[in-house]
PDB file of C-alpha atoms in Angstrom:
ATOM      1  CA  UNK A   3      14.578 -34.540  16.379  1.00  0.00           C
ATOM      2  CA  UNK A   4      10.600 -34.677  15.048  1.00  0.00           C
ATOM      3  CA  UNK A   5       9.398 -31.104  17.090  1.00  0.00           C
ATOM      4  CA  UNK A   6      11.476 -28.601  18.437  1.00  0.00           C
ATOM      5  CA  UNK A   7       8.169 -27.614  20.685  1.00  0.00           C
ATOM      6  CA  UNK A   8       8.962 -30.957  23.023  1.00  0.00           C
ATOM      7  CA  UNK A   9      12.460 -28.435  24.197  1.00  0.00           C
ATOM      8  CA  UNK A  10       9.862 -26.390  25.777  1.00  0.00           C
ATOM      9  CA  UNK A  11       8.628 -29.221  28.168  1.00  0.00           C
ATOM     10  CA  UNK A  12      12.050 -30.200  28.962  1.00  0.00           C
ATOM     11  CA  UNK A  13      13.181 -26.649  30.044  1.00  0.00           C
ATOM     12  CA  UNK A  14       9.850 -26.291  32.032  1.00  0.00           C
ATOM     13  CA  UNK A  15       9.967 -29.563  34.113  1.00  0.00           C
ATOM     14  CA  UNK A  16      13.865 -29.702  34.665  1.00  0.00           C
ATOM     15  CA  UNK A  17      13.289 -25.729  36.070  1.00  0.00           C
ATOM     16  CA  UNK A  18       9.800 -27.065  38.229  1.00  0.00           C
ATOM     17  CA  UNK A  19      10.881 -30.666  39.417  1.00  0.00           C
ATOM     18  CA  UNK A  20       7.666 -32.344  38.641  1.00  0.00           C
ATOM     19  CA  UNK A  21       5.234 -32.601  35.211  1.00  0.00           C
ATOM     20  CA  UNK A  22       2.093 -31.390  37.399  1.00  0.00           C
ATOM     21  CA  UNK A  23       4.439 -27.938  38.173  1.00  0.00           C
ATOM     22  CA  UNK A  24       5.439 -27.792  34.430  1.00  0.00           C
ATOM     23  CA  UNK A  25       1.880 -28.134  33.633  1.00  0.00           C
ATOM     24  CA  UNK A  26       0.894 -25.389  35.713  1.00  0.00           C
ATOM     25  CA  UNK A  27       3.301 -23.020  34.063  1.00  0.00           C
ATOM     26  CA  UNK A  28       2.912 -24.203  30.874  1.00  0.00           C
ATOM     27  CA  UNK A  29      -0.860 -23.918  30.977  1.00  0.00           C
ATOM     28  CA  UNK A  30      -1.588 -27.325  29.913  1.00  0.00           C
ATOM     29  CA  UNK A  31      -2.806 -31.123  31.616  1.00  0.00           C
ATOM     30  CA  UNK A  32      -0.054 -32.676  33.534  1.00  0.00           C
ATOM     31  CA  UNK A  33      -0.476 -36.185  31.037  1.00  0.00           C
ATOM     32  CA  UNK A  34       0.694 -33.748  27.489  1.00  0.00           C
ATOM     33  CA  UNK A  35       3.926 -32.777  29.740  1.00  0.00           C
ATOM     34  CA  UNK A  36       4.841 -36.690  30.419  1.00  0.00           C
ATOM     35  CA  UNK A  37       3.182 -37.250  27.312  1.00  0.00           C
ATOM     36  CA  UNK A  38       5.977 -34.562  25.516  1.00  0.00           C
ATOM     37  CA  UNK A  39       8.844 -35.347  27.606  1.00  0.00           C
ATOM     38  CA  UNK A  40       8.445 -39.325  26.615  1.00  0.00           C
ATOM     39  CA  UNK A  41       8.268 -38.407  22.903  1.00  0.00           C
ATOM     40  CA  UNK A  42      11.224 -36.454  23.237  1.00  0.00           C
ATOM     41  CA  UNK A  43      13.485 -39.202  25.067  1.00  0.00           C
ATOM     42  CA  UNK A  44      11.973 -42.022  22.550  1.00  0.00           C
ATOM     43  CA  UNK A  45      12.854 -39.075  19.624  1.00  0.00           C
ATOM     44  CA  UNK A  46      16.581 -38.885  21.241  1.00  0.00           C
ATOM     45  CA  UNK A  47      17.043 -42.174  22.282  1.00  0.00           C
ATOM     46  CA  UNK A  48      18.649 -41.626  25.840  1.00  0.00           C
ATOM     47  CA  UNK A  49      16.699 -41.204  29.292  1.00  0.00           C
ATOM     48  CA  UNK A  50      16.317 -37.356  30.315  1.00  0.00           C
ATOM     49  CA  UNK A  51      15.009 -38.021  33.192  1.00  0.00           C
ATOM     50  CA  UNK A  52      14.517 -40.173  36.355  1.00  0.00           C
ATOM     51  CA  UNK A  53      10.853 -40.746  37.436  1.00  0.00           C
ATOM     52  CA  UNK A  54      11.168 -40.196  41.615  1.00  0.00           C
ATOM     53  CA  UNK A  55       8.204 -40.346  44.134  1.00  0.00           C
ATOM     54  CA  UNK A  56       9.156 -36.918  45.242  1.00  0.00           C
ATOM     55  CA  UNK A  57       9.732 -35.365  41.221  1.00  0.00           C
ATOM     56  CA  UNK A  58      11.797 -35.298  37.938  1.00  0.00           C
ATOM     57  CA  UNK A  59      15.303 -35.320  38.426  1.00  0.00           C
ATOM     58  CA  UNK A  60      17.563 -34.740  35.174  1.00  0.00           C
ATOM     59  CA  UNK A  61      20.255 -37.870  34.251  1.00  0.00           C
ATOM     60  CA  UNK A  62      23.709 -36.551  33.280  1.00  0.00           C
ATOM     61  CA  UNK A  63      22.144 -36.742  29.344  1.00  0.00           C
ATOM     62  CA  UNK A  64      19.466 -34.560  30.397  1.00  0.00           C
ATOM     63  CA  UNK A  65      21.897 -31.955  31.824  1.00  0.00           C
ATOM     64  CA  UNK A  66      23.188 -31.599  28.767  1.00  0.00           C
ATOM     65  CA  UNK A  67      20.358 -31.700  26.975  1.00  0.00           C
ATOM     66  CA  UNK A  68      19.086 -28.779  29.056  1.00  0.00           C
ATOM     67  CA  UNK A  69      21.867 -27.125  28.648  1.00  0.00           C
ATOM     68  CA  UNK A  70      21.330 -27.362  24.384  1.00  0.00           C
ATOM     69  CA  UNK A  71      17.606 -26.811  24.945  1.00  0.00           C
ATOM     70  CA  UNK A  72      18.602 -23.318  26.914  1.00  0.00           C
ATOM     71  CA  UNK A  73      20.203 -21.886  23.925  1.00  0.00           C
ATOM     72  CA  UNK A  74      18.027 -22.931  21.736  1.00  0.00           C
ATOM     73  CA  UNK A  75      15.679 -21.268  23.760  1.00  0.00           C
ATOM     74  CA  UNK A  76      17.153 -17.846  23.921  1.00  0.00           C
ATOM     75  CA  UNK A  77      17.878 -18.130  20.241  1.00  0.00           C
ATOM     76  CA  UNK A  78      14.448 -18.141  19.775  1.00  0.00           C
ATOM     77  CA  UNK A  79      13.489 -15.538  21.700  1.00  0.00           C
ATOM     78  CA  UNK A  80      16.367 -13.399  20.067  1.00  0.00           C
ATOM     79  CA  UNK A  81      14.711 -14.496  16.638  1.00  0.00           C
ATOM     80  CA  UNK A  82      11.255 -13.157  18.481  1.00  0.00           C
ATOM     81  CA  UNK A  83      12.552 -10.056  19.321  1.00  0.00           C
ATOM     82  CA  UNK A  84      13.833  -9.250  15.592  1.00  0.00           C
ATOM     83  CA  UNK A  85      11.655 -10.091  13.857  1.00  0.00           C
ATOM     84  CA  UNK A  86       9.155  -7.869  16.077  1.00  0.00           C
ATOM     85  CA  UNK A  87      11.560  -4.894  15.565  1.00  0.00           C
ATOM     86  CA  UNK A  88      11.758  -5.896  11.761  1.00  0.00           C
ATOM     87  CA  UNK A  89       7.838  -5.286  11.840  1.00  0.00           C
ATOM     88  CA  UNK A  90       8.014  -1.841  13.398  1.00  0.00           C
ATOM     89  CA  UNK A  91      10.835  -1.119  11.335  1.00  0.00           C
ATOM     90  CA  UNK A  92       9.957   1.867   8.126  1.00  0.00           C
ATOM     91  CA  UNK A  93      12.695   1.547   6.147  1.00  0.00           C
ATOM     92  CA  UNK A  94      12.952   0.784   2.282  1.00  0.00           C
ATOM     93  CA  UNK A  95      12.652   2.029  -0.972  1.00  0.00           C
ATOM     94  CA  UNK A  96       8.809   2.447  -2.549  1.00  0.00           C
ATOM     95  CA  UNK A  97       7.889   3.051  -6.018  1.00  0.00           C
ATOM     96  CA  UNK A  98       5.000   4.649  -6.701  1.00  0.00           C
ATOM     97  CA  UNK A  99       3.127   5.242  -9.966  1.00  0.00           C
ATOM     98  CA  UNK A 100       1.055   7.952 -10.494  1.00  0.00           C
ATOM     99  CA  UNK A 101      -0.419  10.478 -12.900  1.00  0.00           C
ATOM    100  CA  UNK A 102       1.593  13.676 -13.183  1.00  0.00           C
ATOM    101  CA  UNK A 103      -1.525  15.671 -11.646  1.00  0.00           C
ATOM    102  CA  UNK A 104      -2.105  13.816  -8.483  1.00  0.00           C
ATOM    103  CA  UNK A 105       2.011  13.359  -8.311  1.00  0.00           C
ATOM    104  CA  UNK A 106       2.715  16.990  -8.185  1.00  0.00           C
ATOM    105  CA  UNK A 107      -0.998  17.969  -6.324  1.00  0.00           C
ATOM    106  CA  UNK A 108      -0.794  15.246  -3.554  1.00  0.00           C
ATOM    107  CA  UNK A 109       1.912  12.444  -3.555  1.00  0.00           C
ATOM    108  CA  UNK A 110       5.199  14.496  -3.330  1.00  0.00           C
ATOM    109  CA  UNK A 111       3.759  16.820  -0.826  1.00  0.00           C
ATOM    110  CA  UNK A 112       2.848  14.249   1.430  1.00  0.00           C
ATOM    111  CA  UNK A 113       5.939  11.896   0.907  1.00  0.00           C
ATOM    112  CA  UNK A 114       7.953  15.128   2.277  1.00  0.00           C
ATOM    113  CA  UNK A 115       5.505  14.861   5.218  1.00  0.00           C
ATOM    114  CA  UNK A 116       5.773  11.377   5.889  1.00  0.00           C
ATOM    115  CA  UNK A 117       9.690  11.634   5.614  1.00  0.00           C
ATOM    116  CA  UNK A 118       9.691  13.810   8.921  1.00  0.00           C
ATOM    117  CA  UNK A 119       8.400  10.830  10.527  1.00  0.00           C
ATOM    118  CA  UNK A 120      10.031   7.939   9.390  1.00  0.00           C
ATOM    119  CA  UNK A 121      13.094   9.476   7.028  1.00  0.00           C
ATOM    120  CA  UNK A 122      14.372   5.895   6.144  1.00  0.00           C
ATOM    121  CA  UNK A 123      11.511   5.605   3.696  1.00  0.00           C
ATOM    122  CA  UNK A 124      12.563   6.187   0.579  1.00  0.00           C
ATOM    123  CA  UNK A 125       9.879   6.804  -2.436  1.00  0.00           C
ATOM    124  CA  UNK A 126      11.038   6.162  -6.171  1.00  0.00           C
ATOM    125  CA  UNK A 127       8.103   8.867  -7.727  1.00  0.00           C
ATOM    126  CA  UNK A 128       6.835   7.753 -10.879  1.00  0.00           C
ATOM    127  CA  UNK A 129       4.962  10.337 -12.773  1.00  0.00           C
ATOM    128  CA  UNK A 130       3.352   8.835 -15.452  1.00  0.00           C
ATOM    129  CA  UNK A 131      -0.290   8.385 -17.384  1.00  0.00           C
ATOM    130  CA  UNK A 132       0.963   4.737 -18.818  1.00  0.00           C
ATOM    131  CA  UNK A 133      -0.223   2.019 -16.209  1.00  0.00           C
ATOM    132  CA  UNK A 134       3.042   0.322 -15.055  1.00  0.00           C
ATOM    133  CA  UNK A 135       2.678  -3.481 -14.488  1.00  0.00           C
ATOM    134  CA  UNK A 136       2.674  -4.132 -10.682  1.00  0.00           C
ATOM    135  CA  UNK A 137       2.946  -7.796 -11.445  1.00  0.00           C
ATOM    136  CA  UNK A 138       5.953  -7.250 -13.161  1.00  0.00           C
ATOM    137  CA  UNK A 139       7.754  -5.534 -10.442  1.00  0.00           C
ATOM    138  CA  UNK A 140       7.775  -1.833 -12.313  1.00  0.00           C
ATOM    139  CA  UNK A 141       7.121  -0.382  -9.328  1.00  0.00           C
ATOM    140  CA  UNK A 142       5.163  -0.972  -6.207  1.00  0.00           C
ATOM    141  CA  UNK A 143       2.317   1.156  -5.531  1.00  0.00           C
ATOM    142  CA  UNK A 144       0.193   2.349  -8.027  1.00  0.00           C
ATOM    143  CA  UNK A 145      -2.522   5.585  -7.600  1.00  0.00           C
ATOM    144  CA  UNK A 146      -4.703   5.134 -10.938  1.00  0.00           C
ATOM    145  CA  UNK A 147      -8.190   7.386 -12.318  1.00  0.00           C
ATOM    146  CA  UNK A 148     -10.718   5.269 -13.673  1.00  0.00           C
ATOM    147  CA  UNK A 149     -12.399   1.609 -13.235  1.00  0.00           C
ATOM    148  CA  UNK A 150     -10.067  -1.467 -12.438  1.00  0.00           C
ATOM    149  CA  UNK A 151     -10.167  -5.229 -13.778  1.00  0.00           C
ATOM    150  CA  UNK A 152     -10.105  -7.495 -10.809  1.00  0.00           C
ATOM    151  CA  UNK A 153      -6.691  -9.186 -10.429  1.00  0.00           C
ATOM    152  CA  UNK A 154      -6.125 -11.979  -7.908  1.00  0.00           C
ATOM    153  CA  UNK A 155      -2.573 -10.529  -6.956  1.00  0.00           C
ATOM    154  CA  UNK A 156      -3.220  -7.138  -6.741  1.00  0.00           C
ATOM    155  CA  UNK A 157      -4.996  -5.818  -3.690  1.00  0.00           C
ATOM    156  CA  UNK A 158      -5.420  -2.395  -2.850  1.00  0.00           C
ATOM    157  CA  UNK A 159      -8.356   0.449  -1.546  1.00  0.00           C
ATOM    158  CA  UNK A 160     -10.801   2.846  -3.515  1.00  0.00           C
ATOM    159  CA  UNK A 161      -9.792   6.228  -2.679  1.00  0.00           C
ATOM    160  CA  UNK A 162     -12.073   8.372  -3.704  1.00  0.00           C
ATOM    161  CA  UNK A 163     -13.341  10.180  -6.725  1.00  0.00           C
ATOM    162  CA  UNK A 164     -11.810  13.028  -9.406  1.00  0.00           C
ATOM    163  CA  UNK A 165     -14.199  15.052 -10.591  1.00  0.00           C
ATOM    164  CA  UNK A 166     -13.405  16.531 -14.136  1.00  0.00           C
ATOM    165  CA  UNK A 167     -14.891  19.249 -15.845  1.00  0.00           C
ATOM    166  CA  UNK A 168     -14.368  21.677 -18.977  1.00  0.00           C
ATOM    167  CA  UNK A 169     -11.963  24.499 -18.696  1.00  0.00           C
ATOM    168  CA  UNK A 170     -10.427  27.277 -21.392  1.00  0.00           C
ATOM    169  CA  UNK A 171      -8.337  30.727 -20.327  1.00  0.00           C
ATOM    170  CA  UNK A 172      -9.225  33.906 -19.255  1.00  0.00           C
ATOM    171  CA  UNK A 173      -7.640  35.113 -22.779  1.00  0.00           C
ATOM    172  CA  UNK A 174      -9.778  32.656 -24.393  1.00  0.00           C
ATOM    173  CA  UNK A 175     -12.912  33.511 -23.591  1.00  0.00           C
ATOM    174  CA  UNK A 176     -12.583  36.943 -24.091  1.00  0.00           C
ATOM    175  CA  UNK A 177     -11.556  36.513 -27.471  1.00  0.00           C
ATOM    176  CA  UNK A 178     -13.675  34.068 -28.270  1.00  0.00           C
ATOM    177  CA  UNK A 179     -16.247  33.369 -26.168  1.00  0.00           C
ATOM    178  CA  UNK A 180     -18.004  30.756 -23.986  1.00  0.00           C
ATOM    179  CA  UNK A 181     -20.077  27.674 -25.546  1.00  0.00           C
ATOM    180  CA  UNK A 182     -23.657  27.621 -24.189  1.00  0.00           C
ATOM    181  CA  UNK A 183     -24.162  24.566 -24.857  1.00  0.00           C
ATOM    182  CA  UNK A 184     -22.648  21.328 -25.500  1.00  0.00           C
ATOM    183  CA  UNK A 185     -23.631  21.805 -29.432  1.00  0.00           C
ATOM    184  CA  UNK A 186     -21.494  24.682 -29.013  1.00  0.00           C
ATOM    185  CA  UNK A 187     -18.333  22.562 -28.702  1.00  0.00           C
ATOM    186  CA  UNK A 188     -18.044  21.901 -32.102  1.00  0.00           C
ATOM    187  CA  UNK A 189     -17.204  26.048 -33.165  1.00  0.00           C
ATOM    188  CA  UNK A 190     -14.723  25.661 -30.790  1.00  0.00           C
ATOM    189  CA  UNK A 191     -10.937  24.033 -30.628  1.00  0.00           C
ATOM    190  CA  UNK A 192     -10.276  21.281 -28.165  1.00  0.00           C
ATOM    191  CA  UNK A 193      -6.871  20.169 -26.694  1.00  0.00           C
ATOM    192  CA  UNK A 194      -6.896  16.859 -26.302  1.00  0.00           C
ATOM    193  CA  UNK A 195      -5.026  13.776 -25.073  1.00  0.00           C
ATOM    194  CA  UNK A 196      -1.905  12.114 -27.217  1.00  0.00           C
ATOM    195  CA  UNK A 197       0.093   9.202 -26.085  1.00  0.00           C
ATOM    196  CA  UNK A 198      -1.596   7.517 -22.686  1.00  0.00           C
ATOM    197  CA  UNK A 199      -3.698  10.233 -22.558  1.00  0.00           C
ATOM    198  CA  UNK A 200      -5.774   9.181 -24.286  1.00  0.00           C
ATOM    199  CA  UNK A 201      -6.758   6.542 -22.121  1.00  0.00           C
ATOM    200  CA  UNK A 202      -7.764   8.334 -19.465  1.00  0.00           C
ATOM    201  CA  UNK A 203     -11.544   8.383 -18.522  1.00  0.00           C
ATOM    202  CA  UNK A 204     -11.678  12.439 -18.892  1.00  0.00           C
ATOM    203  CA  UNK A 205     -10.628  12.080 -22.766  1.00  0.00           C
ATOM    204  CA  UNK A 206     -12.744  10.014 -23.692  1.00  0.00           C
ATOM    205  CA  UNK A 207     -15.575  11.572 -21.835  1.00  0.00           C
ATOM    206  CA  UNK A 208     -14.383  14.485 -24.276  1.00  0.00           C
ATOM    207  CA  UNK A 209     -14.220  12.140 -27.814  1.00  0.00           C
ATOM    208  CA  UNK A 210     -18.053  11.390 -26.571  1.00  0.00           C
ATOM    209  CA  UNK A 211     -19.400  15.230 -25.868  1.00  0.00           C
ATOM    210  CA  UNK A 212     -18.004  16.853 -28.656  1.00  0.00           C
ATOM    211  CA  UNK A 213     -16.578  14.278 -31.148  1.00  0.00           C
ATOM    212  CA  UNK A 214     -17.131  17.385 -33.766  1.00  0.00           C
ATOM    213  CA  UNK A 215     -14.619  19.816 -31.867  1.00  0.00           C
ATOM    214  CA  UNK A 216     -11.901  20.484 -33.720  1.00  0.00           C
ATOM    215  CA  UNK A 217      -8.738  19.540 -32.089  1.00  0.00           C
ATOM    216  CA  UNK A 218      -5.571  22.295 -31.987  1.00  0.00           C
ATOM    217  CA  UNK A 219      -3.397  20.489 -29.950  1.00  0.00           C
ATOM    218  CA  UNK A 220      -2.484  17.005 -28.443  1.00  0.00           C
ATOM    219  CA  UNK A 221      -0.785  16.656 -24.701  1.00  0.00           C
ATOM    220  CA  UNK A 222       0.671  13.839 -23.619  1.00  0.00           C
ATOM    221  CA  UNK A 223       0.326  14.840 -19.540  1.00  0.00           C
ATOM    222  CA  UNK A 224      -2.043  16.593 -17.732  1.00  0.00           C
ATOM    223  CA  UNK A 225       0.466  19.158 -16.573  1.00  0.00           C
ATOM    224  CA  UNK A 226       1.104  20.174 -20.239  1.00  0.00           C
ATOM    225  CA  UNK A 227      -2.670  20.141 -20.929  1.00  0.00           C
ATOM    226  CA  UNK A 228      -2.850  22.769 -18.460  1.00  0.00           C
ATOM    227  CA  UNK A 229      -0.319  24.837 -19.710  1.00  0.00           C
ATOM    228  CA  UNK A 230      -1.901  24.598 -23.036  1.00  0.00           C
ATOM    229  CA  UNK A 231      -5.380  25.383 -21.789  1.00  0.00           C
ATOM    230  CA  UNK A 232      -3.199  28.670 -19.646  1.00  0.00           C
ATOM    231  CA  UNK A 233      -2.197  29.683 -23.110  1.00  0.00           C
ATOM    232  CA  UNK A 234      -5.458  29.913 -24.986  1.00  0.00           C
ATOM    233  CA  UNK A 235      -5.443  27.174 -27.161  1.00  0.00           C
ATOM    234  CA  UNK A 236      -8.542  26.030 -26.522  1.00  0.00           C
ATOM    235  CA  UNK A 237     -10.968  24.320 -24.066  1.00  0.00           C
ATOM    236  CA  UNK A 238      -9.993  21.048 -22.188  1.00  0.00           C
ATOM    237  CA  UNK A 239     -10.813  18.807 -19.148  1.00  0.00           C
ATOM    238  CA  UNK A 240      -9.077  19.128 -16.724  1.00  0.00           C
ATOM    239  CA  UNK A 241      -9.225  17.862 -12.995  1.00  0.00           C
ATOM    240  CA  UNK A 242     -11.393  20.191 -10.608  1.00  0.00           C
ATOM    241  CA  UNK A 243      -8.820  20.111  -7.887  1.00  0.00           C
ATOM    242  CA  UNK A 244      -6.337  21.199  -9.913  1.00  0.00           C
ATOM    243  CA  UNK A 245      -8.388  23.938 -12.231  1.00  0.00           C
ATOM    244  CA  UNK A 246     -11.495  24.800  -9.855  1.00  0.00           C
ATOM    245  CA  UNK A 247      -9.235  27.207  -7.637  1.00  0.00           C
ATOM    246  CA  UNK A 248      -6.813  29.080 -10.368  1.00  0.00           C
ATOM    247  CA  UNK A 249      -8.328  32.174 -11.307  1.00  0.00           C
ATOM    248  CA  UNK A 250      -6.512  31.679 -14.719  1.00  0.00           C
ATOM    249  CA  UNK A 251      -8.887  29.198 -15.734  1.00  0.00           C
ATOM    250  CA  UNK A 252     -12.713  30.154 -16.778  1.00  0.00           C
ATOM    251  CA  UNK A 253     -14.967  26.907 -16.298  1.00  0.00           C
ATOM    252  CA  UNK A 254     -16.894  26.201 -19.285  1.00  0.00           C
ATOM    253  CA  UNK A 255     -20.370  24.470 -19.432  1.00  0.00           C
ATOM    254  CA  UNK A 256     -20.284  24.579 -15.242  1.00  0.00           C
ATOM    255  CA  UNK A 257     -23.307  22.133 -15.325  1.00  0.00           C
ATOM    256  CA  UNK A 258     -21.271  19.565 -17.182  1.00  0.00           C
ATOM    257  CA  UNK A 259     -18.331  17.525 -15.134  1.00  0.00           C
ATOM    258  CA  UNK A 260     -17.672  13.847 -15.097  1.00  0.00           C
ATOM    259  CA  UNK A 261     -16.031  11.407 -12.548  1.00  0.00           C
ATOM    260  CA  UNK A 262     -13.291   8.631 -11.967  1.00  0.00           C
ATOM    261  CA  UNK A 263     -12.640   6.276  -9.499  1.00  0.00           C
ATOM    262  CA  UNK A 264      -9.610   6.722  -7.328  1.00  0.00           C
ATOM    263  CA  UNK A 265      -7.877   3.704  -6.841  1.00  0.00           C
ATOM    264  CA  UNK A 266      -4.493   2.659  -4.712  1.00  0.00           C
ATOM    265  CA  UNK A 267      -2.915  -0.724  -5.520  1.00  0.00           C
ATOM    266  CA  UNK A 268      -0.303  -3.194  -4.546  1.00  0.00           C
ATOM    267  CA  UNK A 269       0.807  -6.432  -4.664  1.00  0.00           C
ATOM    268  CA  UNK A 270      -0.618  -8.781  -2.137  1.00  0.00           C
ATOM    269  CA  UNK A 271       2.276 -10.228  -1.312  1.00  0.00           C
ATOM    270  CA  UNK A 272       3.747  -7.275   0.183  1.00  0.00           C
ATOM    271  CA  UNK A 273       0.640  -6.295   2.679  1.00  0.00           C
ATOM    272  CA  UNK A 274       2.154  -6.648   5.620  1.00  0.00           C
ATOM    273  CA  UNK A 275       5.393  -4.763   5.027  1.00  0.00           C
ATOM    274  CA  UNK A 276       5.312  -2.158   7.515  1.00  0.00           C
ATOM    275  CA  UNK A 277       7.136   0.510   5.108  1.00  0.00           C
ATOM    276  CA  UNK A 278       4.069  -0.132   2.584  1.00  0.00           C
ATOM    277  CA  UNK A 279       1.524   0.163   5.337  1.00  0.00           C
ATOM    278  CA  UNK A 280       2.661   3.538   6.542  1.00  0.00           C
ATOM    279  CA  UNK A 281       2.853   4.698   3.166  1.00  0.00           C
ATOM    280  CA  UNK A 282      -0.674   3.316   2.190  1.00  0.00           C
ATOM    281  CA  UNK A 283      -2.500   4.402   5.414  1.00  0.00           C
ATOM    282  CA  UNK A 284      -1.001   8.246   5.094  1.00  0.00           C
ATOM    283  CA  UNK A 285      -2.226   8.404   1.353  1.00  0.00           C
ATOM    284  CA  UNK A 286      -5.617   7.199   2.057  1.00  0.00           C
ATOM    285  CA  UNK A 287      -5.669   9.356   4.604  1.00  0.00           C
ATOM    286  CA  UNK A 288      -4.814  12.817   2.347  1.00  0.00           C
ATOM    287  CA  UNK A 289      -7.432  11.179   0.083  1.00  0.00           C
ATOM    288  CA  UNK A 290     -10.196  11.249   2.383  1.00  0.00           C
ATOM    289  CA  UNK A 291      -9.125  14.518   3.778  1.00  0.00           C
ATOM    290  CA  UNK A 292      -8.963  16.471   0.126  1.00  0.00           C
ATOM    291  CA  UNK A 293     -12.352  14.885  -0.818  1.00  0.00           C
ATOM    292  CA  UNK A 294     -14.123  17.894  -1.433  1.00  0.00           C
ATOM    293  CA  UNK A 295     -11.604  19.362  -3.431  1.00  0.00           C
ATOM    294  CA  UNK A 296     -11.379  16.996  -5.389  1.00  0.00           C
ATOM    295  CA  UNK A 297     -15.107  17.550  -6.080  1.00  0.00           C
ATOM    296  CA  UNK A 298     -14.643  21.389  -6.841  1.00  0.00           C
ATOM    297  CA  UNK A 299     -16.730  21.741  -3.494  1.00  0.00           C
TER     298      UNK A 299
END
């Protein structure tokens, strides 16, 4: 058996009588339908067929061919039918990598949200300022700050920007003040990042502006960061979404702010799972939604 297409041709002209009425319903010339059914017979070595002035008529072999054909047929269509419920299906377990700030802020908010929807998605959360190897298979999705090295099995979206910008306490500045400038930075303590922290574009921005600062304290996520900056330790970066709208937090240097990129990444392979898709169109959508937020607008 060299194509399983040629069953189609045999269903179509033992149901019509005649190639020209198989060719009709097939859509195609009436010479591919004798062309097909001749392959088939020379493929199966018996005669399917007897060739009548008035039409087709099956031989005992192709009665029982038909008869094959026919469940291979609805087998097919049954395989058809799966695997289109299979793509409407949202069902599964995603990981997702993220920072601690935009886990807490955005992702687990809107996972709850997405759950009344489709509530066999499952999502492994991943809080976490190391960059987990997609490639690897530590987890799925990843939502990363700052510029991304092309890699060919990796695709994914930008989402948008974070906008960053120097914050200290209410208790802080009235004991000690507000710089006026970024000079200024270096008579005051800085908190700044320890472990993958450090990595992140914010901190670095920070190393850059006041590499002078002394430093009174070291977090290793952004969530502690804040609670340090809360505390009066000092003056830190922190994300405007997160800061701009607590009235605990006194923005320092308000001209000063930088910006990273947003992405959202996955492995290529897994595009056109429908439980990825959902998840991937609902978080750009948030994205785009909390865009001025995330600028401090």
């Amino acid at each position: 058996m060299h194509n399983w297409n040629d069953l189609r041709f045999l269903i179509a002209v033992a149901n019509e009588g005649s190639t020209l009425a198989a060719a009709r319903k097939l859509g195609v010339d009436q010479t591919t339908v004798a062309r097909r059914i001749g392959a088939l017979e020379r493929a199966l070595g018996v005669a399917l067929f007897e060739r009548r002035a008035e039409g087709y008529t099956l031989t005992q072999r192709g009665r029982d061919a038909l008869a094959l054909a026919s469940r291979v047929e609805g087998e097919a269509r049954a395989l058809e039918e799966a695997a289109g419920a299979w793509r409407r299906s949202v069902t599964g377990l995603l990981r997702v990598t993220t920072t601690e700030a935009l886990a807490v802020g955005v992702v687990a908010p809107l996972v709850a949200e997405i759950r009344k929807t489709w509530p066999e998605l499952n999502v492994e959360l991943l809080a976490d300022d190391r960059r987990l190897d997609l490639r690897a298979g530590e987890a799925d999705i990843a939502i990363r700050l700052g510029d991304i090295a092309p890699e060919p099995e990796l695709a994914g979206r930008r989402l948008g920007d974070s906008h960053w910008a120097l914050f200290c306490s209410m208790i802080y500045a009235e004991r000690n003040g507000l710089p006026e400038t970024p000079t200024d930075l270096a008579e005051h303590p800085v908190i700044a990042g320890g472990g993958a922290m450090t990595q992140l574009p914010a901190h670095r921005w920070l190393a850059e502006l006041a590499p002078d600062a002394p430093v009174a304290l070291r977090c290793n996520t952004v969530q502690n960061l804040a609670a340090a900056v809360r505390s009066g330790n000092g003056i830190a970066p922190l994300p405007v979404f997160l800061a701009g709208g607590d009235p605990s937090f006194v923005r320092c240097l308000p001209a000063l702010s930088m910006s990273a990129p947003i992405w959202l990444l996955y492995r290529s392979g897994q595009r056109n799972e429908p439980h990825l898709r959902v998840f991937v169109d609902a978080v750009s959508e948030r994205f785009l939604s909390m865009r001025s937020r995330f600028a401090g607008a």
